[in-house]
mmCIF file of C-alpha atoms and ligand atoms in Angstrom:
data_model
loop_
_atom_site.group_PDB
_atom_site.id
_atom_site.type_symbol
_atom_site.label_atom_id
_atom_site.label_comp_id
_atom_site.label_asym_id
_atom_site.label_seq_id
_atom_site.Cartn_x
_atom_site.Cartn_y
_atom_site.Cartn_z
ATOM 1 C CA MET A 984 71.229 82.887 -29.311
ATOM 2 C CA LYS A 985 74.826 82.020 -28.168
ATOM 3 C CA HIS A 986 75.951 82.247 -24.631
ATOM 4 C CA LEU A 987 79.401 83.453 -23.567
ATOM 5 C CA VAL A 988 80.014 82.654 -19.891
ATOM 6 C CA LEU A 989 83.030 84.537 -18.478
ATOM 7 C CA ASN A 990 84.336 82.789 -15.384
ATOM 8 C CA TRP A 991 86.745 85.371 -13.811
ATOM 9 C CA LYS A 992 87.436 82.883 -10.979
ATOM 10 C CA MET A 993 89.610 84.696 -8.375
ATOM 11 C CA SER A 994 90.668 87.582 -10.535
ATOM 12 C CA PRO A 995 91.283 90.520 -10.985
ATOM 13 C CA SER A 996 92.955 91.543 -7.868
ATOM 14 C CA SER A 997 91.409 94.960 -7.366
ATOM 15 C CA LEU A 998 88.105 96.715 -7.641
ATOM 16 C CA SER A 999 89.507 99.260 -10.184
ATOM 17 C CA GLU A 1000 90.839 96.529 -12.394
ATOM 18 C CA ALA A 1001 87.474 94.734 -12.209
ATOM 19 C CA ARG A 1002 85.699 97.938 -13.215
ATOM 20 C CA ARG A 1003 88.009 98.374 -16.209
ATOM 21 C CA LEU A 1004 87.748 94.719 -17.271
ATOM 22 C CA LEU A 1005 83.918 94.972 -17.110
ATOM 23 C CA GLN A 1006 83.913 98.115 -19.277
ATOM 24 C CA GLU A 1007 86.127 96.558 -21.861
ATOM 25 C CA THR A 1008 83.968 93.460 -21.876
ATOM 26 C CA GLU A 1009 80.793 95.457 -22.338
ATOM 27 C CA LYS A 1010 82.259 96.700 -25.676
ATOM 28 C CA LEU A 1011 81.916 93.023 -26.911
ATOM 29 C CA ASP A 1012 78.178 92.943 -26.430
ATOM 30 C CA ARG A 1013 76.174 92.269 -29.640
ATOM 31 C CA GLU A 1014 72.980 91.053 -30.958
ATOM 32 C CA GLY A 1015 72.469 87.351 -30.620
ATOM 33 C CA LEU A 1016 75.118 86.898 -27.954
ATOM 34 C CA ASN A 1017 74.302 86.640 -24.161
ATOM 35 C CA ILE A 1018 77.452 87.546 -22.256
ATOM 36 C CA VAL A 1019 77.329 86.335 -18.687
ATOM 37 C CA VAL A 1020 80.084 87.843 -16.503
ATOM 38 C CA CYS A 1021 80.809 85.805 -13.433
ATOM 39 C CA PRO A 1022 83.134 87.793 -11.192
ATOM 40 C CA PRO A 1023 84.181 87.089 -7.560
ATOM 41 C CA PHE A 1024 81.380 88.049 -5.039
ATOM 42 C CA PRO A 1025 82.692 91.636 -4.207
ATOM 43 C CA TYR A 1026 82.523 92.792 -7.852
ATOM 44 C CA LEU A 1027 78.948 91.603 -8.403
ATOM 45 C CA LEU A 1028 77.806 95.048 -7.294
ATOM 46 C CA LEU A 1029 79.417 96.779 -10.276
ATOM 47 C CA ASP A 1030 76.909 98.205 -12.650
ATOM 48 C CA SER A 1031 76.722 96.570 -15.916
ATOM 49 C CA ASN A 1032 74.406 96.103 -18.959
ATOM 50 C CA LEU A 1033 75.666 92.516 -19.306
ATOM 51 C CA SER A 1034 74.187 89.586 -17.521
ATOM 52 C CA LEU A 1035 75.789 88.742 -14.137
ATOM 53 C CA GLY A 1036 76.428 85.346 -12.688
ATOM 54 C CA ALA A 1037 77.785 84.315 -9.295
ATOM 55 C CA GLN A 1038 80.466 81.636 -9.092
ATOM 56 C CA ASP A 1039 78.679 79.899 -6.116
ATOM 57 C CA VAL A 1040 75.842 80.164 -3.677
ATOM 58 C CA PHE A 1041 75.310 78.617 -0.284
ATOM 59 C CA GLY A 1042 73.035 75.506 -0.209
ATOM 60 C CA GLU A 1043 70.616 76.738 2.471
ATOM 61 C CA LYS A 1044 68.122 79.458 1.846
ATOM 62 C CA GLU A 1045 68.455 81.155 5.295
ATOM 63 C CA GLY A 1046 69.954 80.744 8.696
ATOM 64 C CA ALA A 1047 73.041 81.631 10.664
ATOM 65 C CA TYR A 1048 75.959 80.514 8.461
ATOM 66 C CA THR A 1049 79.121 82.576 8.938
ATOM 67 C CA GLY A 1050 80.798 83.525 5.704
ATOM 68 C CA GLU A 1051 78.128 82.307 3.261
ATOM 69 C CA VAL A 1052 76.116 84.162 0.570
ATOM 70 C CA SER A 1053 72.504 83.282 0.087
ATOM 71 C CA ILE A 1054 70.429 82.912 -3.083
ATOM 72 C CA GLY A 1055 68.093 85.668 -2.002
ATOM 73 C CA MET A 1056 70.973 88.096 -1.734
ATOM 74 C CA LEU A 1057 72.225 87.297 -5.169
ATOM 75 C CA LYS A 1058 68.877 87.588 -6.688
ATOM 76 C CA ASP A 1059 68.245 90.911 -4.990
ATOM 77 C CA ILE A 1060 71.330 92.478 -6.439
ATOM 78 C CA GLY A 1061 70.337 91.500 -10.081
ATOM 79 C CA CYS A 1062 72.307 88.268 -10.446
ATOM 80 C CA GLN A 1063 70.619 85.957 -12.975
ATOM 81 C CA TYR A 1064 72.902 82.993 -13.250
ATOM 82 C CA ILE A 1065 74.855 80.727 -10.818
ATOM 83 C CA LEU A 1066 77.774 78.516 -11.639
ATOM 84 C CA LEU A 1067 77.458 75.007 -10.182
ATOM 85 C CA GLY A 1068 79.434 71.852 -10.248
ATOM 86 C CA HIS A 1069 82.755 73.351 -11.327
ATOM 87 C CA SER A 1070 85.521 70.869 -10.803
ATOM 88 C CA GLU A 1071 87.745 73.488 -9.024
ATOM 89 C CA ARG A 1072 85.163 73.438 -6.181
ATOM 90 C CA SER A 1073 85.213 69.636 -5.763
ATOM 91 C CA GLU A 1074 81.751 69.464 -4.295
ATOM 92 C CA SER A 1075 79.807 66.265 -3.847
ATOM 93 C CA GLU A 1076 76.854 65.521 -6.249
ATOM 94 C CA GLU A 1077 74.565 65.822 -3.226
ATOM 95 C CA LYS A 1078 75.731 69.326 -2.505
ATOM 96 C CA ILE A 1079 75.497 70.356 -6.094
ATOM 97 C CA ARG A 1080 72.026 68.927 -6.464
ATOM 98 C CA LYS A 1081 70.837 70.876 -3.414
ATOM 99 C CA LYS A 1082 72.100 74.068 -4.810
ATOM 100 C CA LEU A 1083 70.604 73.262 -8.226
ATOM 101 C CA GLU A 1084 67.146 73.032 -6.685
ATOM 102 C CA LEU A 1085 67.626 76.149 -4.769
ATOM 103 C CA VAL A 1086 68.707 78.064 -7.930
ATOM 104 C CA LEU A 1087 65.767 76.740 -9.971
ATOM 105 C CA ASP A 1088 63.257 77.546 -7.137
ATOM 106 C CA SER A 1089 64.565 81.107 -7.103
ATOM 107 C CA GLY A 1090 63.854 81.481 -10.803
ATOM 108 C CA MET A 1091 67.567 82.037 -11.689
ATOM 109 C CA THR A 1092 69.457 79.970 -14.244
ATOM 110 C CA PRO A 1093 71.978 77.384 -13.151
ATOM 111 C CA ILE A 1094 75.068 76.894 -15.309
ATOM 112 C CA LEU A 1095 76.002 73.376 -14.581
ATOM 113 C CA PHE A 1096 79.437 72.076 -15.378
ATOM 114 C CA VAL A 1097 79.771 68.385 -16.228
ATOM 115 C CA GLY A 1098 83.032 66.891 -17.425
ATOM 116 C CA ASP A 1099 85.013 63.789 -17.707
ATOM 117 C CA GLY A 1100 88.341 63.038 -16.029
ATOM 118 C CA GLY A 1101 90.247 61.981 -19.074
ATOM 119 C CA VAL A 1102 88.697 58.556 -19.315
ATOM 120 C CA GLY A 1103 88.373 56.693 -22.483
ATOM 121 C CA GLU A 1104 85.246 56.235 -24.787
ATOM 122 C CA GLU A 1105 84.244 53.153 -22.881
ATOM 123 C CA ASP A 1106 83.584 55.330 -19.850
ATOM 124 C CA ASP A 1107 81.501 57.858 -21.845
ATOM 125 C CA HIS A 1108 78.376 56.680 -19.944
ATOM 126 C CA LEU A 1109 79.807 58.236 -16.752
ATOM 127 C CA VAL A 1110 79.257 61.774 -18.156
ATOM 128 C CA THR A 1111 75.678 60.996 -19.087
ATOM 129 C CA GLU A 1112 74.965 59.279 -15.833
ATOM 130 C CA ARG A 1113 76.310 62.159 -13.778
ATOM 131 C CA ALA A 1114 74.397 64.789 -15.797
ATOM 132 C CA GLY A 1115 71.292 62.614 -15.484
ATOM 133 C CA ARG A 1116 71.610 62.155 -11.756
ATOM 134 C CA LEU A 1117 72.158 65.836 -11.197
ATOM 135 C CA VAL A 1118 68.979 67.028 -12.957
ATOM 136 C CA SER A 1119 66.704 63.923 -12.561
ATOM 137 C CA GLY A 1120 63.139 65.031 -11.957
ATOM 138 C CA LEU A 1121 63.987 68.794 -12.675
ATOM 139 C CA ASP A 1122 63.102 70.908 -15.586
ATOM 140 C CA VAL A 1123 66.160 70.559 -17.791
ATOM 141 C CA GLY A 1124 64.953 73.374 -20.056
ATOM 142 C CA ASP A 1125 65.957 75.787 -17.251
ATOM 143 C CA VAL A 1126 69.479 74.509 -17.009
ATOM 144 C CA ILE A 1127 72.538 75.505 -19.035
ATOM 145 C CA PHE A 1128 75.005 72.694 -19.120
ATOM 146 C CA VAL A 1129 78.758 73.103 -19.788
ATOM 147 C CA TYR A 1130 80.602 70.142 -21.134
ATOM 148 C CA GLU A 1131 84.052 70.703 -19.634
ATOM 149 C CA PRO A 1132 86.672 67.937 -19.754
ATOM 150 C CA ILE A 1133 88.561 68.323 -16.472
ATOM 151 C CA TRP A 1134 91.914 67.553 -18.290
ATOM 152 C CA ALA A 1135 91.308 70.624 -20.606
ATOM 153 C CA ILE A 1136 90.843 73.288 -17.886
ATOM 154 C CA SER A 1137 93.346 76.220 -17.727
ATOM 155 C CA THR A 1138 96.093 74.025 -19.371
ATOM 156 C CA GLY A 1139 97.662 77.083 -21.060
ATOM 157 C CA LYS A 1140 99.218 74.561 -23.353
ATOM 158 C CA GLY A 1141 96.513 74.216 -25.932
ATOM 159 C CA VAL A 1142 95.520 70.790 -24.514
ATOM 160 C CA VAL A 1143 91.995 70.672 -25.716
ATOM 161 C CA PRO A 1144 89.677 68.141 -27.209
ATOM 162 C CA SER A 1145 89.427 67.705 -30.962
ATOM 163 C CA ARG A 1146 86.178 68.854 -32.658
ATOM 164 C CA GLU A 1147 84.991 65.172 -32.704
ATOM 165 C CA GLN A 1148 85.777 64.639 -28.976
ATOM 166 C CA ALA A 1149 84.067 67.864 -27.969
ATOM 167 C CA GLU A 1150 80.997 67.013 -29.995
ATOM 168 C CA ARG A 1151 80.910 63.545 -28.534
ATOM 169 C CA GLY A 1152 80.881 65.191 -25.183
ATOM 170 C CA ARG A 1153 78.022 67.418 -26.142
ATOM 171 C CA GLY A 1154 76.137 64.331 -27.292
ATOM 172 C CA LEU A 1155 76.687 62.537 -24.002
ATOM 173 C CA ILE A 1156 74.927 65.337 -22.144
ATOM 174 C CA ARG A 1157 72.235 65.547 -24.750
ATOM 175 C CA ARG A 1158 71.380 61.957 -24.094
ATOM 176 C CA VAL A 1159 69.762 63.273 -20.847
ATOM 177 C CA ASP A 1160 67.625 65.621 -22.946
ATOM 178 C CA GLU A 1161 67.978 66.106 -26.611
ATOM 179 C CA GLU A 1162 67.009 69.742 -26.365
ATOM 180 C CA ALA A 1163 69.533 70.601 -23.607
ATOM 181 C CA LEU A 1164 71.477 73.731 -23.975
ATOM 182 C CA VAL A 1165 75.164 72.709 -23.926
ATOM 183 C CA LEU A 1166 78.172 74.977 -23.839
ATOM 184 C CA TYR A 1167 81.834 73.944 -24.225
ATOM 185 C CA GLY A 1168 84.318 74.863 -21.530
ATOM 186 C CA GLY A 1169 88.129 74.225 -20.995
ATOM 187 C CA SER A 1170 90.955 76.445 -22.320
ATOM 188 C CA VAL A 1171 88.788 78.141 -24.867
ATOM 189 C CA ASP A 1172 90.922 80.479 -27.014
ATOM 190 C CA SER A 1173 90.684 82.165 -30.374
ATOM 191 C CA LYS A 1174 92.703 79.421 -32.074
ATOM 192 C CA THR A 1175 90.509 76.585 -31.009
ATOM 193 C CA VAL A 1176 87.081 78.089 -30.464
ATOM 194 C CA ASN A 1177 85.965 77.061 -34.057
ATOM 195 C CA ARG A 1178 85.875 73.489 -32.871
ATOM 196 C CA TYR A 1179 82.945 74.237 -30.611
ATOM 197 C CA LEU A 1180 80.593 76.101 -33.010
ATOM 198 C CA LYS A 1181 77.952 73.460 -32.757
ATOM 199 C CA PHE A 1182 77.624 74.233 -29.105
ATOM 200 C CA ASP A 1183 75.247 76.847 -27.705
ATOM 201 C CA GLY A 1184 78.224 78.860 -26.697
ATOM 202 C CA VAL A 1185 81.395 78.634 -24.588
ATOM 203 C CA ALA A 1186 82.472 79.072 -21.010
ATOM 204 C CA VAL A 1187 85.806 80.985 -20.893
ATOM 205 C CA GLY A 1188 88.111 81.177 -17.882
ATOM 206 C CA GLY A 1189 91.669 82.456 -18.470
ATOM 207 C CA ALA A 1190 90.879 84.250 -21.726
ATOM 208 C CA SER A 1191 88.066 86.203 -20.110
ATOM 209 C CA LEU A 1192 90.752 88.324 -18.392
ATOM 210 C CA ASP A 1193 92.307 89.358 -21.773
ATOM 211 C CA THR A 1194 89.737 91.365 -23.651
ATOM 212 C CA GLU A 1195 91.696 91.445 -26.922
ATOM 213 C CA GLU A 1196 91.754 87.737 -27.014
ATOM 214 C CA LEU A 1197 88.150 87.692 -25.879
ATOM 215 C CA SER A 1198 87.252 89.920 -28.748
ATOM 216 C CA ARG A 1199 88.780 87.437 -31.210
ATOM 217 C CA ILE A 1200 86.780 84.609 -29.595
ATOM 218 C CA VAL A 1201 83.600 86.564 -29.874
ATOM 219 C CA ASP A 1202 84.298 87.399 -33.638
ATOM 220 C CA LYS A 1203 84.400 83.665 -34.304
ATOM 221 C CA LEU A 1204 81.322 82.538 -32.402
HETATM 222 P P1 PGA B 2577 89.823 78.003 -18.635
HETATM 223 O O1 PGA B 2577 88.708 77.906 -17.513
HETATM 224 O O2 PGA B 2577 89.241 78.616 -19.847
HETATM 225 O O3 PGA B 2577 90.884 78.795 -17.976
HETATM 226 O O4 PGA B 2577 90.303 76.628 -19.008
HETATM 227 C C1 PGA B 2577 87.528 77.384 -17.877
HETATM 228 C C2 PGA B 2577 86.737 76.974 -16.691
HETATM 229 O O5 PGA B 2577 87.356 76.571 -15.713
HETATM 230 O O6 PGA B 2577 85.472 77.075 -16.673
#
């Protein structure tokens, strides 16, 4: 089973566009592929046959917290996955860890982003150590990791790791657990997706909004 995580980030800009994008994305559903659509909160209520993921959750189970969305609410509306640790959210490890525990306790699946900041091979251990700290003492079998080099996110310029670099990144996370599910994320497009075929799938940002391009990516997975 391959996983295709679609991180819509803060798009599209209207409910009608979101509905259309979701319908187009549903056409890409196929055997052996788990498509996880992660739209902004307001669109999570759209009906879909695909798996749904939220892009964040609040770190407390309940209480009076203005503007926050709880894990219970997300579970109740049928959300099965939660994105955590994305570099665009710039959260501390402590905060990510707290959310991770909450998501696992709820029986939902965390999709945990871990990347490097463009450091050289001599700093490879930083990726392994971060992944290890985040999941230490937890059941890694319930976590989907995304190896996402920070320098490769939404570049729009085809600046992505080579196949060897990407596979090295996957290996760094698998040092934490050799069975860990690891996806690749960072400017995935149809021209470069074949570099990541050894991964358990890919996390797609920008290209998830263009279903023709997305369809070409799916064909190559
Ligand atoms: P991108 O986003 O595909 O636009 O680089 C990926 C991500 O941020 O997860």
